Amino acid sequence: MHYSRPNSVAEAVNLLGGNTGNAFILAGGSDLLVRMKGGFVEPSLIVDIKAIAELRQIRATDKGFWIGAAVTCAELGESEMLRAAWPGVVEAANLIGSKQVQGRCTIAGNLCNASPAADSVPALVAAGARVHIVGPNGSRVTAVEDVPLSPGKTSLAPGEMVAAIELDERPAHASDAYIRFIPRTEMDIAVASAGINLTLDADGTIKTARVALGAVAPTVLRVDEAAEALVGTKLETAALERLAETCSAAARPIDDKRGTIAYRKSVVGVLAKRTAELAYKRARANS
Amino acid sequence: MNINAKTQIQEFRSVGTRPVRQDGVDKVTGRARYGADYNMPGQLVGLVLRSPHAHARIKSIDTSAAEALKGVKAVITAADLPDHADGDEGLLEILDNCMARTKARYDGHAVAAVAAIDEATARKALGLIRVDYEVLPHVTDVDEALKSTANVVHEHATSRVDPEQNVPLNVHATEEFGHGDIEAGFAKSDLIVERSFKAEQSHQGYIEPHACVASVNADGTGDLWVTTQGHFSYRIVCAQLLGMDVSKLRVTSSEIGGGFGGKTHVWAEPVALALSRKAGRPVKLTMSREEVFRSTGPTSPASIDVKIGVSNEGVITSAYAHLRYGCGPYSGVWGMLGAMTAFACYDIENVKTIGIDVRINRPKTAAYRAPSAPVAAFAVESVLDEIAQKLDMDPLELRFRNAVKNGSRSSYGPTFGTIGLVEVLEAVKSHPQLNVPLAANQGRGIACGYWFNIGGQTCTTLNIGVDGTATLTIGTVDVGGSRSSMSLVAAEELGIDYDKVKTVIGDTATLGHNDTTEGSRGTFSSSMATINAVKQAIGVLRERAAKMWEIPVDDVVWEKGCARAVGEEHGNLPTLSLAEIAKEAPNTGGPIAGHSEIVAEGVGVSFGAHICDVEVDPETGATKILRYLVVQDAGRAIHPAYVEGQYQGGAVQGIGWALNEEYVYGADGRLQNAGFLDYRIPVCSDLPMIDTVIVEVPNPGHPYGVRGVGETPIVPPLAAVANAISRATGVRMTHVPMSPPRVLAALENAKVT
Ligand SMILES: Cc1cc2nc3c(=O)[nH]c(=O)nc-3n(C[C@H](O)[C@H](O)[C@H](O)COP(=O)(O)OP(=O)(O)OC[C@H]3O[C@@H](n4cnc5c(N)ncnc54)[C@H](O)[C@@H]3O)c2cc1C
C-alpha cells in the first residue's frame, strides 16, 4: 500500500490518474479507515487530501459558498456565515458521529461513501448543492443527488475526485432544516431522516420547497411531490399531513436490524413534518 | 446522594468516607495495564476461526495449508485439546465450548486457532483452514425450542428425555419453588391478572474485550496474564482442561475493563494456552468486539408467564410464574435463578414458580449481574403495576402491603433474617421525585428487586512495612473500587490513615484460593477476611510492643494505631506507634503480618426499589428517561461513592436493556448486530444523572454490617422503565427491549384492537 499527501489538486489528480490499482482518497478517514480495519477494502494507493490548502477553505463566492472537500464538519459548525445561511446543512454535518468524529470527517467524504443513511446528504440535496469534480479529463459540476448510485457506489469515474461542494446565497424569507431519527441521542446511524429547504413570500406563503429523505431507499430520495404539497401553503395542518403522506409513500425502505419497513415509512413522514416546521420557523425569522 | 442510616450503632473513622480511589491515577493517565497491555518476549499472535453456521457437523478440518504458511507457529483444533474431563460433564461442556469437538453449536463457535508471528500472517492462515461442515437445522428461539417439532440442539438433550413425561427435547433442567396451594389462593382472590412476557438476549457489554497472554513451558509449568473476574477459578479450569497440575499454572489478573459476570467463565484462555503449548512460545490472544458478541456469554433470552391474584385490599393471595430461559447449547442454572428471585420481594401465602433452562443454538449463556432476576422482575413487577392500576391503588402502597420483612418466609424457601425492603420503600416514599408533576406523554414507573448475594472462600494477607505503612493483598479481583474499600477497612481496624494502606490483588501463587468476584461477594467476603487478618496482625503488634516494653502482652491494648500499656504498673508509659514497632521488628521477631483464610458466611441479601420517569414520543415510539432514582439497602456502605457507582451502573445497564439492547438473529441463525453500532448500549447523553439513596440496615452476619450491592441495581430497571412507558402510553408493554419500533407497533396495535 502506498500513501501520499499531495499539496495541490493537480498533483492529487495526477496521482489518481497514474494509479492502475485500487486508489482511495483519504479525507477524514472516518469511513475509509474503519473499512480498512474491518478488512473490507485493501487500497493499493491512498491519496490524503488534507494537505491541499485550497481544499481546506470555506469561501464566500459571488454565487454563494464554496466548501473545500477537506473542510471538517467541525469547521462547518464554526463558520458563522454558513450557520446563518444554511443551518440545516450545518446541523446535519454536526450530527455525524461525535465531537471526535466531527473533528476529522467531511461532507464530501460523507457523500462519496455513498451510504443511504449519510446525514449531510439529504440536507445538501434539499439545499440544491452542487458538486465540483476534478479528474483526468478536467472538471465538471453536478448535482449532489447525482453522485450516489447505490449503497457504496458513486458516479465518479476512475481518477475523479470531489474538489468542493457549492451552496447558493441565502435569500430573505428562506431557510432549511434537517432531522434524523436514531434510537439513541448520538453515535448512531439514521433509521430515517428528512432535509427540507423552503423559500417564502413576505407573508409566509411557501414559494419554493425541496424535500429530501435519507435511509429509506438505496440512495437519498428527492421527493418532488412532497415539495409540491407545500408550495402555495402556509404549512397548515392539511399541508403537513399531505407532506407526511407523500414522504411515507415515496419511501422504499428495507427491513433490517435498524428498523422495519412499516416503521421507517411511518417515521419518515413524522420527521418530514417536524423538519418542515423547523425550516418554516427559521425562514419566517430570516427577514 | 443521601444516606439513610437506620441504625448507626458503630462509630467509624475511615469506613463511610469517600477518599480518592487508589487505582484512579493509573486509570485516568492510561497507565493501568489491562488484558491486552502485557507482552512477553517472543510472543505470537493468536487468532480463532469461528463457525459461520448456527449448527453444523464438522466433517473434517484441513489445516495443512495454514501450517505450511511462513510465520505460522501452531495451528490447533479440538484434537489438540484432548478430553481430560474424566467423565465430568460440566468440564467437557466448557472444553467443547472453547473449541468445537464434533459440532459447531452456534454462530461464532470456535473450530480452530492459529498462532503466528504477526496478525497479518495469523489472519491469512485462518483463511487457509478448510472446514467441511454439514449444516444442520437450528433453533434460536426459546419458545420454538420447546415445541415438539423443534430441532435438537445438543445430543445430551435427547438422552435426558423421559418418554413417559413427554418432556420437550431441548429442556436442560426444570426447577420448582414455592409453598401453599396456589389454586386455593387464586380461588380466594378478588382480582387476577395474567400475562406473558418476552425478553430478548442482552450482553454485559464490558468495554474491554477478552484478552490474555499465555505461556506454557516444556516442563509443564505455565503463566497466564488475563482479564478475569476470578484468576483462581480460571487457573483451576484451565489446568484441568489442559491436563496440567493446578499449582504449576500461575495466573495473574490484569486490570479489568468490566466483566459483570461475563469474565467468570473461560472462553479463549484454554485456546491460548494450547496454542502456546504447541508453538513453544508465548501467545497473546485478544478478541475483537465481534468475537465478544458472537462467542462469549450473553445473558439468557427469556419467555415468562405470570399470574397473580390479589384481594381488593391489594394483598397477594396467590402467585405463579412459569419462566423459560435460554442457556445456549449447554447446561445452565438460569431457570432456577429466575424461579428463585421472581417473587422474593413479597410475602405470599401461596406461591409457585417453575424455571426451565432451554437449549438453543446461541452462545453459551453466562452470568450477567443478578443473572435471570431482571427479566423475572420485569414480568412480576409489570403484573403488579397492572394490578395497582386496576385496583386504583398507589403502586408503592401495593408494594408496602406485600413486602417481605424480618422473619418472612421467602418464596423460594428460606426465612429472611434482618432485611431492609420496608426501609427502602419508606425512603422511596419520602423522596421528592414522587412529587414532580408529569405532563402529557409522561409516565412514572416503580419496581422492586432482589438479589441473594454470596460469600465463599476468601483469603487476605496484611504485611506491615518497615515504616509502619501496610500492604494488603487480596484475592478477589477489583471490579468496582474494592481495593480502595479494603484499604478503608484495613485502615479502620488498624487505626491508621487510609493513605497508609495500599491494597493489591495477589496472583494465584501469592495467596490461597479465592472464589471469583461474582454474586456481589467481593467487598463482603474480602472485608471480612481483611478484618480477621488485621486483628491477627494487631495481636503480633501487641506482642512486639510488650517485648519492647518488657511487660506482659495482656497489659498491652491496641488503640488509634498505637500500642498502649494499661494497668497501674505500666499505664504511664508513652504509647508506641505502628511505625515505632515496625522499625524494631528485626529485633523483636521479624516481619509483622496477619492473614486470614475463611469461607465467608453470614451473607446479607439486598433489596432495592427504582423509580423511573419517562416521556414517550407517540409518533416515533422513542422513550426519553427524564428522571431515575435508585434506592437500595447496602447494609453498610464502606465507600459510599462506589456503592452509588454500583447503583448507577446497574441502573444504566438495565435502562439500556429496557430500551435498546438486544441480540438480533437472522433466519439463518447468524447474529446480525455483533458490534456497538447496532447493539445499542446507552451513551451519556441518553441518560439523566441517576439519583441514589443508600439505605443502611446493617447485616448482622458481617462485623460492619456489609451486604453485597453490585447486582440488585440491575434487577428493577426493566420493570421500572416498562411500567413508566405503560403508564405514559396507556398500553401495557410486555416485550423488552422497548425499542422505538416495538413501542410504536404496540401503540398502533392498541389503536386497532
Ligand atoms: C464512530 C462513527 C460514527 C459515525 N456516525 C455517523 C453519523 O452519525 N452519520 C453519518 O452520516 N455518518 C457517520 N459516520 C460515517 C462517517 O463519519 C461519515 O460518512 C463522514 O462524513 C465521512 O467523512 P470522511 O472525511 O471521514 O471520509 P473518508 O473516510 O475519508 O472517506 C469516505 C469515502 O469517500 C471517499 N472520499 C473522501 N473524500 C473524497 C473526495 N474528495 N473525492 C472522492 N472521494 C472521496 C473515500 O475514498 C472513502 O471511500 C460515522 C463514522 C464513525 C467512525
PDB file of C-alpha atoms in Angstrom, chain A residues 24 26 31 38 43 57 69 72 85 100 134 146 173 186 200 212 244 270 275-276 281:
ATOM      1  CA  PHE A  24      -8.726   5.745  -2.429  1.00  0.00           C
ATOM      2  CA  LEU A  26      -8.467   9.909   2.296  1.00  0.00           C
ATOM      3  CA  ASP A  31     -15.302   5.687   6.867  1.00  0.00           C
ATOM      4  CA  GLY A  38     -12.545  -4.366   9.082  1.00  0.00           C
ATOM      5  CA  PRO A  43      -6.218   0.073  -1.061  1.00  0.00           C
ATOM      6  CA  GLN A  57     -11.206  26.513   2.801  1.00  0.00           C
ATOM      7  CA  ALA A  69     -13.583  18.803   0.150  1.00  0.00           C
ATOM      8  CA  THR A  72     -14.122  19.157   8.500  1.00  0.00           C
ATOM      9  CA  ALA A  85     -27.281  30.865   5.654  1.00  0.00           C
ATOM     10  CA  GLN A 100     -14.160  13.484  17.846  1.00  0.00           C
ATOM     11  CA  VAL A 134     -11.979  17.185 -10.993  1.00  0.00           C
ATOM     12  CA  ASP A 146     -26.362  12.562  -8.994  1.00  0.00           C
ATOM     13  CA  HIS A 173     -37.568  34.579   3.967  1.00  0.00           C
ATOM     14  CA  GLU A 186     -25.830  10.270  19.303  1.00  0.00           C
ATOM     15  CA  LEU A 200     -41.371  32.011   1.465  1.00  0.00           C
ATOM     16  CA  ALA A 212     -35.046  15.028   0.509  1.00  0.00           C
ATOM     17  CA  ALA A 244     -46.169  13.219   5.559  1.00  0.00           C
ATOM     18  CA  VAL A 270     -43.324  12.330  11.022  1.00  0.00           C
ATOM     19  CA  THR A 275     -38.393  19.282   9.630  1.00  0.00           C
ATOM     20  CA  ALA A 276     -40.774  21.429   7.591  1.00  0.00           C
ATOM     21  CA  LYS A 281     -39.921  28.839  11.567  1.00  0.00           C
TER      22      LYS A 281
END
